[in-house]
Amino acid sequence: RWQWQSRRPAYRLITRWAIIMVCTGVAFHDSVEVLVTTTRKQGLAGYVWTVPLAAIVVTIGVSRRRRDELPIHDRQTDIIIGTMGLVLAVLIDRVLLPRFNLYYHLLHLDLAAMWLFVLSSGVLLFGLRPVSRFGWVWAMLFMVFPLPYYLVVVNLGGGRFAAGAAALVVAGVGTGIAVGRTFRRGLIGSVGSWVVGLATLSAMAALFPEAPVLAYQLIPTLTAITGASLFMFFSGRRGMPKRLFDRTVAPVASNQVWGATILVVTAALLLALIPLPPQATSTIISRRAATQLATGRPLTTPPGWNTTNVRDYRWVHRFYGDNSVLVRQQMTADVGDKRFDKFGRPRTVVVYSLVSTRPFAFDVYPARVLYGLAQARMSQPRMVDIGHGVTGQLQTIVDDKRLITWTALRFAWGDSHVGQRISIFAVDDHEPDARFPEPSTTLWSALGTLFTMLIRGNAVLDEHNSTFKDAALLTEFGRTLVAAQFATETTPT
């Protein structure tokens, strides 16, 4: 009986955490599936796996400190705050996810909802004061929200090394929290973590340059946080017993939690019934490419058209991975057609082609991000068949600031290892100096778009009265362009 009483707090602790984990798995099973798929496809969001693993190390470090919260427990406050958090998690999944559906893979708001669900469940099942004791751990866990990480990767230049270096922020912050009984000790631990992490990352870049992106994110980060934390642990206990778990498990403050458990289970079932937006599982790659893809190679000009200008944008590797190059080709028809211009003038289109070894990034950074269309209104995509099994997306883009309208046709082909996205633009201004969308070099325009959507809603950036002025032009051109690429494949060399 004495053994049961001594172990009872540990059993209660394990049981309640098991309830939280099972409910989290039920509520966000589809989000976890998408995250697994993203990781397998070399997506940058795979760094999210490092956050809970690092949090385990940080939690061990914080739990070794003396408890300093007052032995006061107010279940009414726990229920109120925990319930509000669960309701907010449901609202994020139900309201914000559809509003930011185009940016699902960029924001992963469902992961922010998951963090809030686990935090609120902890308040309900353990109490606000015990949860507050690990407040810095909970703050670190919010790093599952990926947008800041993406911004750091882009500013560091993109690629595997940048992905690994950005993930070291998790190790630096986590080590400082884990060993930071004092500010000086936390600073030393954080700096040591950065040194170990960068050394490991540099060694990987030299010895295994083609290792998966997840390896660059996971191995240096976990090596840094565990190595630096263990060093600080042993150095701080010189001449003392070195037991990692040298404190007994304190009794759980809240004893009556059955009502709170019902709240957690109910919220989990509600979240499980909310589907993810179609952008979470859809892909714009419709089939294998016509030819073997190579970065920086222009597309074959279709018959009846002439390429008048070619330009390269090599900075796109920041977004789409090492060696990615965006090629801009301006093509003009050899002869005019009165169906597309009442004066029979030859029309001009601009074709952007991008080859990436991380084709999943096409879903992370959509056209509105790449071309800086923060203030433009875009119609819902219309699917069109452009031959050879290729399906394109036709959209109208209205720029009220420039008083101009573009019609765009996009499609992508390839496989999970290398893909190519092709975007074709036509403009309603048929003059030779007409302006076409130009690529943007930062994500700041996209952040402005997100803020506008949050404050004013989707309607301000949606074009509901679409006319698709150049739909016939782009459909015909798209079919000839696709056919030209397949003709290139069959032409003997």
Coordinates of C-alpha atoms in Angstrom, one line a residue:
R1 CA 0.0 0.0 0.0
W2 CA 2.9 2.4 0.8
Q3 CA 4.4 1.7 -2.6
W4 CA 1.1 2.5 -4.3
Q5 CA 0.7 5.7 -2.4
S6 CA 4.3 6.8 -3.3
R7 CA 3.8 6.0 -7.0
R8 CA 0.3 7.4 -7.2
P9 CA 1.3 10.9 -8.3
A10 CA 3.4 9.5 -11.1
Y11 CA 0.5 7.3 -12.3
R12 CA -1.8 10.3 -12.2
L13 CA 0.7 12.3 -14.1
I14 CA 1.1 9.7 -16.8
T15 CA -2.6 9.0 -17.1
R16 CA -3.5 12.7 -17.6
W17 CA -0.8 13.2 -20.2
A18 CA -2.0 10.1 -22.0
I19 CA -5.5 11.5 -22.1
I20 CA -4.1 14.8 -23.6
M21 CA -2.0 13.0 -26.2
V22 CA -4.8 10.7 -27.3
C23 CA -7.2 13.6 -27.6
T24 CA -4.6 15.6 -29.5
G25 CA -4.1 12.7 -31.9
V26 CA -7.8 12.4 -32.5
A27 CA -8.4 16.1 -33.0
F28 CA -5.4 16.8 -35.3
H29 CA -4.9 13.4 -37.0
D30 CA -5.2 15.0 -40.5
S31 CA -2.7 17.7 -39.6
V32 CA -0.2 15.1 -38.5
E33 CA -0.7 13.2 -41.7
V34 CA -0.1 16.3 -43.8
L35 CA 3.0 17.1 -41.7
V36 CA 4.3 13.5 -42.3
T37 CA 3.7 14.0 -46.1
T38 CA 5.4 17.3 -46.1
T39 CA 8.5 15.8 -44.4
R40 CA 8.7 13.0 -46.9
K41 CA 8.6 15.5 -49.7
Q42 CA 11.5 17.5 -48.3
G43 CA 9.3 20.4 -47.1
L44 CA 10.8 22.9 -44.7
A45 CA 7.9 22.3 -42.3
G46 CA 9.6 19.1 -41.2
Y47 CA 11.6 21.2 -38.7
V48 CA 8.4 21.1 -36.5
W49 CA 9.5 17.6 -35.3
T50 CA 12.5 19.1 -33.6
V51 CA 10.4 21.4 -31.4
P52 CA 8.6 18.7 -29.2
L53 CA 11.8 16.6 -29.1
A54 CA 13.8 19.6 -27.8
A55 CA 10.9 20.5 -25.4
I56 CA 11.4 17.1 -23.7
V57 CA 15.0 18.0 -22.8
V58 CA 13.9 21.5 -21.7
T59 CA 11.1 20.1 -19.5
I60 CA 13.6 17.8 -17.8
G61 CA 15.8 20.8 -17.0
V62 CA 13.0 23.0 -15.7
S63 CA 11.5 20.1 -13.6
R64 CA 14.8 19.7 -11.7
R65 CA 14.4 23.2 -10.2
R66 CA 12.6 23.7 -6.9
R67 CA 8.9 24.4 -7.1
D68 CA 8.1 27.9 -6.2
E69 CA 4.4 28.3 -7.0
L70 CA 2.1 28.9 -4.1
P71 CA 0.0 25.9 -3.0
I72 CA -3.2 27.6 -4.1
H73 CA -5.6 26.0 -6.5
D74 CA -8.7 27.6 -8.0
R75 CA -10.6 25.2 -10.2
Q76 CA -13.0 27.9 -11.4
T77 CA -10.1 29.9 -12.9
D78 CA -8.7 26.7 -14.4
I79 CA -12.0 25.8 -16.1
I80 CA -12.6 29.4 -17.4
I81 CA -9.2 29.8 -18.9
G82 CA -8.9 26.3 -20.2
T83 CA -12.4 26.4 -21.8
M84 CA -11.6 29.8 -23.5
G85 CA -8.4 28.3 -24.9
L86 CA -10.3 25.2 -26.3
V87 CA -12.9 27.5 -27.9
L88 CA -10.2 29.6 -29.5
A89 CA -8.5 26.5 -30.9
V90 CA -11.8 25.4 -32.5
L91 CA -12.3 28.9 -33.9
I92 CA -8.8 28.9 -35.5
D93 CA -9.5 25.6 -37.2
R94 CA -13.1 26.6 -38.2
V95 CA -12.6 30.3 -39.2
L96 CA -9.0 31.2 -39.8
L97 CA -7.9 28.1 -41.8
P98 CA -10.6 28.7 -44.5
R99 CA -9.7 32.4 -44.6
F100 CA -6.0 31.7 -45.2
N101 CA -6.5 28.6 -47.3
L102 CA -4.2 29.7 -50.0
Y103 CA -1.4 30.0 -47.5
Y104 CA -2.0 26.8 -45.6
H105 CA 1.5 25.4 -46.0
L106 CA 3.1 28.7 -45.3
L107 CA 1.2 29.4 -42.0
H108 CA 0.1 26.0 -40.7
L109 CA -2.4 27.6 -38.5
D110 CA -3.7 24.1 -37.5
L111 CA -0.4 23.6 -35.7
A112 CA -1.0 26.8 -33.7
A113 CA -4.4 25.5 -32.9
M114 CA -2.8 22.2 -31.8
W115 CA -0.4 24.1 -29.5
L116 CA -3.3 26.0 -27.9
F117 CA -5.4 22.8 -27.5
V118 CA -2.6 21.0 -25.6
L119 CA -1.9 24.1 -23.5
S120 CA -5.6 24.5 -22.6
S121 CA -6.0 20.8 -21.9
G122 CA -3.0 21.0 -19.5
V123 CA -4.6 23.9 -17.6
L124 CA -7.8 21.9 -17.3
L125 CA -6.2 18.6 -16.2
F126 CA -3.3 20.0 -14.1
G127 CA -4.2 23.5 -13.1
L128 CA -3.0 26.9 -14.1
R129 CA -0.2 27.2 -11.6
P130 CA 1.6 24.0 -12.5
V131 CA 1.3 24.9 -16.2
S132 CA 2.6 28.4 -15.5
R133 CA 5.7 26.8 -13.9
F134 CA 6.7 25.6 -17.3
G135 CA 5.6 28.8 -19.0
W136 CA 8.9 29.2 -20.9
V137 CA 8.6 25.7 -22.2
W138 CA 5.1 26.4 -23.5
A139 CA 6.4 29.6 -25.1
M140 CA 9.1 27.6 -26.9
L141 CA 6.6 25.0 -28.1
F142 CA 4.9 27.9 -30.0
M143 CA 7.8 27.6 -32.4
V144 CA 5.7 25.0 -34.3
F145 CA 4.2 28.1 -36.0
P146 CA 6.4 28.0 -39.1
L147 CA 6.2 31.5 -40.6
P148 CA 9.1 33.0 -38.6
Y149 CA 11.2 30.0 -39.4
Y150 CA 10.5 30.4 -43.1
L151 CA 11.4 34.0 -43.0
V152 CA 14.8 33.2 -41.3
V153 CA 15.5 30.5 -43.9
V154 CA 14.7 32.9 -46.8
N155 CA 17.0 35.6 -45.3
L156 CA 19.8 33.1 -44.8
G157 CA 19.7 32.2 -48.5
G158 CA 17.6 29.1 -48.6
G159 CA 18.9 25.5 -49.1
R160 CA 19.8 22.8 -46.7
F161 CA 22.4 24.7 -44.7
A162 CA 20.0 27.6 -44.2
A163 CA 17.3 25.2 -43.1
G164 CA 19.6 23.7 -40.5
A165 CA 21.0 27.0 -39.3
A166 CA 17.4 28.4 -38.8
A167 CA 16.4 25.3 -36.8
L168 CA 19.3 25.9 -34.4
V169 CA 17.2 28.8 -32.9
V170 CA 15.2 26.0 -31.3
A171 CA 18.4 24.6 -29.7
G172 CA 19.7 28.0 -28.6
V173 CA 16.4 29.1 -27.0
G174 CA 15.7 25.6 -25.5
T175 CA 19.2 25.2 -23.9
G176 CA 19.0 28.7 -22.4
I177 CA 15.6 27.7 -20.8
A178 CA 16.7 24.3 -19.7
V179 CA 19.9 25.3 -17.9
G180 CA 19.0 28.9 -17.0
R181 CA 18.6 28.9 -13.3
T182 CA 20.4 32.2 -13.6
F183 CA 20.7 34.5 -16.5
R184 CA 24.5 34.0 -16.8
R185 CA 24.1 30.2 -16.8
G186 CA 21.4 30.3 -19.4
L187 CA 23.4 32.6 -21.7
I188 CA 26.5 30.3 -21.4
G189 CA 24.3 27.3 -22.2
S190 CA 22.7 29.0 -25.2
V191 CA 26.0 30.1 -26.7
G192 CA 27.5 26.6 -26.2
S193 CA 24.5 25.2 -27.9
W194 CA 25.0 27.5 -30.9
V195 CA 28.7 26.5 -31.1
V196 CA 28.0 22.7 -31.0
G197 CA 25.1 23.1 -33.5
L198 CA 27.0 25.1 -36.0
A199 CA 30.0 22.7 -35.8
T200 CA 27.7 19.7 -36.4
L201 CA 25.9 21.5 -39.2
S202 CA 29.2 22.4 -40.9
A203 CA 30.4 18.9 -40.7
M204 CA 27.2 17.6 -42.2
A205 CA 27.5 20.1 -45.1
A206 CA 31.1 19.0 -45.8
L207 CA 30.5 15.2 -45.5
F208 CA 26.9 14.7 -46.5
P209 CA 25.9 17.6 -48.7
E210 CA 23.0 15.7 -50.3
A211 CA 21.5 14.5 -47.0
P212 CA 17.7 15.0 -46.6
V213 CA 16.5 18.4 -45.4
L214 CA 15.1 16.8 -42.2
A215 CA 18.5 15.5 -41.3
Y216 CA 19.9 19.0 -41.5
Q217 CA 17.1 20.3 -39.3
L218 CA 17.0 17.4 -36.7
I219 CA 20.6 16.2 -36.1
P220 CA 22.4 19.5 -35.4
T221 CA 19.5 20.8 -33.3
L222 CA 19.2 17.8 -31.1
T223 CA 22.9 17.3 -30.9
A224 CA 23.4 20.9 -29.8
I225 CA 20.6 21.0 -27.1
T226 CA 21.4 17.6 -25.6
G227 CA 25.2 18.1 -25.7
A228 CA 25.2 21.6 -24.2
S229 CA 22.6 20.6 -21.6
L230 CA 24.5 17.5 -20.5
F231 CA 27.7 19.5 -20.3
M232 CA 26.1 22.2 -18.1
F233 CA 24.5 19.4 -15.9
F234 CA 27.8 17.6 -15.3
S235 CA 29.9 20.8 -14.8
G236 CA 27.3 22.2 -12.4
R237 CA 27.4 19.1 -10.2
R238 CA 31.1 18.5 -9.8
G239 CA 31.7 16.5 -6.6
M240 CA 28.0 15.8 -6.2
P241 CA 25.8 12.8 -7.0
K242 CA 24.9 13.0 -10.7
R243 CA 21.3 11.7 -10.8
L244 CA 19.2 13.2 -13.6
F245 CA 15.9 12.5 -11.8
D246 CA 16.8 13.3 -8.2
R247 CA 13.4 14.8 -7.2
T248 CA 10.2 12.9 -6.3
V249 CA 7.1 13.5 -8.3
A250 CA 5.0 16.0 -6.3
P251 CA 1.3 15.3 -5.9
V252 CA -1.0 16.6 -8.6
A253 CA -2.8 19.7 -7.3
S254 CA -6.1 19.2 -8.9
N255 CA -7.8 15.9 -7.9
Q256 CA -11.3 16.3 -9.5
V257 CA -10.8 16.4 -13.2
W258 CA -13.5 14.2 -14.7
G259 CA -15.6 17.3 -15.7
A260 CA -12.5 18.9 -17.3
T261 CA -11.8 15.6 -19.1
I262 CA -15.2 15.7 -20.7
L263 CA -14.5 19.2 -22.0
V264 CA -11.2 18.1 -23.5
V265 CA -12.7 15.1 -25.2
T266 CA -15.6 17.2 -26.5
A267 CA -13.3 19.8 -28.0
A268 CA -11.2 17.0 -29.5
L269 CA -14.2 15.5 -31.3
L270 CA -15.3 18.9 -32.6
L271 CA -11.8 19.6 -34.0
A272 CA -11.7 16.1 -35.6
L273 CA -14.9 16.9 -37.5
I274 CA -13.4 20.1 -39.0
P275 CA -11.8 19.3 -42.4
L276 CA -8.6 20.9 -43.6
P277 CA -8.8 23.2 -46.6
P278 CA -8.3 21.5 -50.0
Q279 CA -4.9 23.2 -50.3
A280 CA -3.6 21.0 -47.5
T281 CA -3.6 17.8 -49.5
S282 CA -3.9 18.9 -53.1
T283 CA -0.9 19.4 -55.4
I284 CA -0.5 21.4 -58.6
I285 CA 1.7 18.7 -60.3
S286 CA -0.6 17.0 -62.8
R287 CA 1.8 14.6 -64.5
R288 CA 5.4 13.7 -65.3
A289 CA 7.4 16.3 -67.2
A290 CA 7.7 16.1 -71.0
T291 CA 11.6 16.2 -70.8
Q292 CA 14.3 15.7 -68.3
L293 CA 14.1 18.8 -66.2
A294 CA 17.2 21.0 -65.7
T295 CA 17.5 24.3 -63.8
G296 CA 17.9 27.5 -65.8
R297 CA 17.0 26.0 -69.1
P298 CA 14.4 28.0 -71.1
L299 CA 11.3 26.3 -72.5
T300 CA 11.1 25.4 -76.2
T301 CA 9.3 28.2 -78.1
P302 CA 6.1 26.8 -79.7
P303 CA 5.5 27.2 -83.5
G304 CA 4.0 30.5 -84.5
W305 CA 5.7 32.3 -81.7
N306 CA 9.1 34.0 -81.2
T307 CA 11.0 34.5 -78.0
T308 CA 12.0 38.2 -77.9
N309 CA 13.6 38.3 -74.4
V310 CA 15.0 35.9 -71.8
R311 CA 15.9 36.8 -68.2
D312 CA 17.0 34.7 -65.2
Y313 CA 16.2 35.2 -61.6
R314 CA 18.7 33.3 -59.5
W315 CA 17.6 34.5 -56.1
V316 CA 14.6 32.2 -56.1
H317 CA 16.8 29.5 -54.5
R318 CA 15.9 31.3 -51.3
F319 CA 12.4 30.1 -51.6
Y320 CA 12.6 26.9 -53.7
G321 CA 15.9 25.3 -52.7
D322 CA 19.5 25.0 -53.9
N323 CA 20.2 25.7 -57.6
S324 CA 16.6 26.8 -58.4
V325 CA 16.4 29.4 -61.2
L326 CA 13.4 31.3 -62.4
V327 CA 13.5 31.8 -66.2
R328 CA 11.4 34.6 -67.8
Q329 CA 10.6 34.4 -71.5
Q330 CA 8.8 37.0 -73.4
M331 CA 7.1 35.5 -76.4
T332 CA 5.3 37.3 -79.3
A333 CA 3.1 35.8 -81.9
D334 CA 4.5 35.9 -85.5
V335 CA 1.2 37.1 -86.9
G336 CA -1.8 38.9 -85.3
D337 CA -5.2 37.4 -84.8
K338 CA -8.4 39.5 -84.6
R339 CA -9.9 37.1 -82.1
F340 CA -7.4 38.3 -79.6
D341 CA -6.9 41.9 -80.7
K342 CA -9.4 43.9 -82.7
F343 CA -6.6 45.6 -84.7
G344 CA -5.0 42.3 -85.5
R345 CA -1.8 43.1 -83.7
P346 CA 0.5 40.2 -82.6
R347 CA -0.1 39.5 -78.9
T348 CA 2.7 39.1 -76.4
V349 CA 2.7 36.8 -73.4
V350 CA 5.3 36.3 -70.6
V351 CA 6.2 32.7 -69.5
Y352 CA 7.9 32.0 -66.2
S353 CA 9.4 28.6 -65.7
L354 CA 10.9 27.3 -62.4
V355 CA 12.6 24.0 -61.8
S356 CA 13.1 22.9 -58.2
T357 CA 14.4 19.9 -56.4
R358 CA 11.9 20.6 -53.7
P359 CA 8.7 20.7 -55.7
F360 CA 6.6 20.8 -52.5
A361 CA 7.7 24.4 -52.1
F362 CA 5.4 25.2 -55.0
D363 CA 2.5 24.7 -52.5
V364 CA 4.3 26.7 -49.8
Y365 CA 5.0 29.8 -51.9
P366 CA 2.0 30.4 -54.3
A367 CA 2.0 32.9 -57.1
R368 CA 0.8 35.7 -54.9
V369 CA 3.9 35.4 -52.8
L370 CA 6.4 35.0 -55.6
Y371 CA 5.1 37.8 -57.8
G372 CA 4.2 40.3 -55.0
L373 CA 0.5 40.5 -55.9
A374 CA -0.3 41.7 -52.4
Q375 CA -2.9 44.3 -53.5
A376 CA -4.3 42.5 -56.5
R377 CA -7.7 40.7 -56.6
M378 CA -7.6 37.2 -57.9
S379 CA -10.5 35.0 -59.1
Q380 CA -11.1 31.4 -58.2
P381 CA -9.0 29.1 -60.5
R382 CA -10.8 27.5 -63.4
M383 CA -9.4 24.1 -64.5
V384 CA -8.6 23.7 -68.2
D385 CA -7.2 20.8 -70.2
I386 CA -4.1 21.8 -72.2
G387 CA -3.3 18.5 -73.7
H388 CA -1.0 15.5 -73.0
G389 CA -2.7 14.9 -69.7
V390 CA -1.7 18.3 -68.3
T391 CA -4.3 20.3 -66.3
G392 CA -3.9 24.1 -66.0
Q393 CA -5.3 26.6 -63.6
L394 CA -6.8 29.7 -65.3
Q395 CA -7.1 32.9 -63.2
T396 CA -7.9 36.6 -63.6
I397 CA -5.8 39.1 -61.6
V398 CA -7.0 42.6 -61.2
D399 CA -4.6 45.3 -60.0
D400 CA -6.7 48.3 -59.1
K401 CA -3.7 50.4 -58.3
R402 CA -2.2 50.1 -61.8
L403 CA -5.7 49.8 -63.4
I404 CA -4.6 46.7 -65.3
T405 CA -5.9 43.1 -65.6
W406 CA -3.9 40.0 -66.2
T407 CA -5.0 36.6 -67.1
A408 CA -2.8 33.8 -65.9
L409 CA -2.4 30.1 -66.8
R410 CA -0.4 27.9 -64.4
F411 CA 0.5 24.3 -64.4
A412 CA 3.3 22.1 -63.0
W413 CA 4.7 18.7 -63.9
G414 CA 7.5 16.4 -62.6
D415 CA 7.5 14.1 -59.5
S416 CA 8.3 14.2 -55.8
H417 CA 12.1 14.7 -56.5
V418 CA 12.1 17.4 -59.1
G419 CA 9.3 19.5 -60.6
Q420 CA 8.7 22.5 -62.8
R421 CA 6.1 25.2 -62.4
I422 CA 5.1 27.2 -65.5
S423 CA 3.1 30.5 -65.3
I424 CA 1.9 32.2 -68.4
F425 CA 0.6 35.8 -68.2
A426 CA -1.4 37.9 -70.7
V427 CA -2.3 41.5 -70.1
D428 CA -5.4 43.4 -71.3
D429 CA -3.1 46.3 -72.4
H430 CA -1.9 45.2 -75.9
E431 CA 0.7 47.9 -76.3
P432 CA 4.4 46.9 -76.6
D433 CA 5.3 48.6 -73.3
A434 CA 2.5 46.8 -71.3
R435 CA 3.5 45.8 -67.8
F436 CA 3.5 42.2 -66.7
P437 CA 3.9 40.8 -63.1
E438 CA 7.5 40.9 -61.9
P439 CA 8.9 38.6 -59.2
S440 CA 9.3 40.0 -55.7
T441 CA 12.4 39.2 -53.7
T442 CA 10.9 39.2 -50.1
L443 CA 7.9 37.8 -48.2
W444 CA 7.0 41.2 -46.8
S445 CA 4.4 41.8 -49.5
A446 CA 2.8 38.5 -48.7
L447 CA 2.7 39.4 -45.0
G448 CA 0.8 42.6 -46.0
T449 CA -1.6 40.4 -47.9
L450 CA -2.1 38.2 -44.8
F451 CA -2.8 41.2 -42.6
T452 CA -5.3 42.6 -45.0
M453 CA -7.1 39.2 -45.2
L454 CA -7.1 39.0 -41.4
I455 CA -8.6 42.4 -40.9
R456 CA -10.9 42.8 -43.9
G457 CA -11.6 39.2 -44.9
N458 CA -11.1 37.2 -48.1
A459 CA -13.6 39.3 -50.1
V460 CA -11.3 42.3 -50.5
L461 CA -8.7 40.1 -52.3
D462 CA -11.1 38.0 -54.3
E463 CA -12.4 38.8 -57.8
H464 CA -16.0 37.7 -58.1
N465 CA -16.9 39.2 -61.4
S466 CA -14.3 37.5 -63.5
T467 CA -14.4 37.9 -67.3
F468 CA -11.3 35.9 -68.3
K469 CA -10.6 38.2 -71.3
D470 CA -7.7 36.2 -72.6
A471 CA -8.8 32.7 -71.6
A472 CA -9.0 31.5 -75.3
L473 CA -5.6 33.0 -76.0
L474 CA -3.9 31.4 -73.1
T475 CA -5.6 28.0 -73.6
E476 CA -4.5 27.8 -77.2
F477 CA -1.0 29.1 -76.3
G478 CA -0.8 26.6 -73.4
R479 CA -1.6 23.7 -75.6
T480 CA 1.0 24.6 -78.2
L481 CA 3.6 25.2 -75.5
V482 CA 3.0 21.8 -73.9
A483 CA 3.0 20.2 -77.3
A484 CA 6.3 21.8 -78.2
Q485 CA 7.9 20.4 -75.0
F486 CA 6.8 16.9 -75.9
A487 CA 8.0 17.4 -79.5
T488 CA 11.4 18.3 -78.1
E489 CA 11.4 15.0 -76.2
T490 CA 10.8 13.0 -79.4
T491 CA 13.1 15.0 -81.7
P492 CA 16.3 13.0 -82.3
T493 CA 19.5 14.6 -81.2

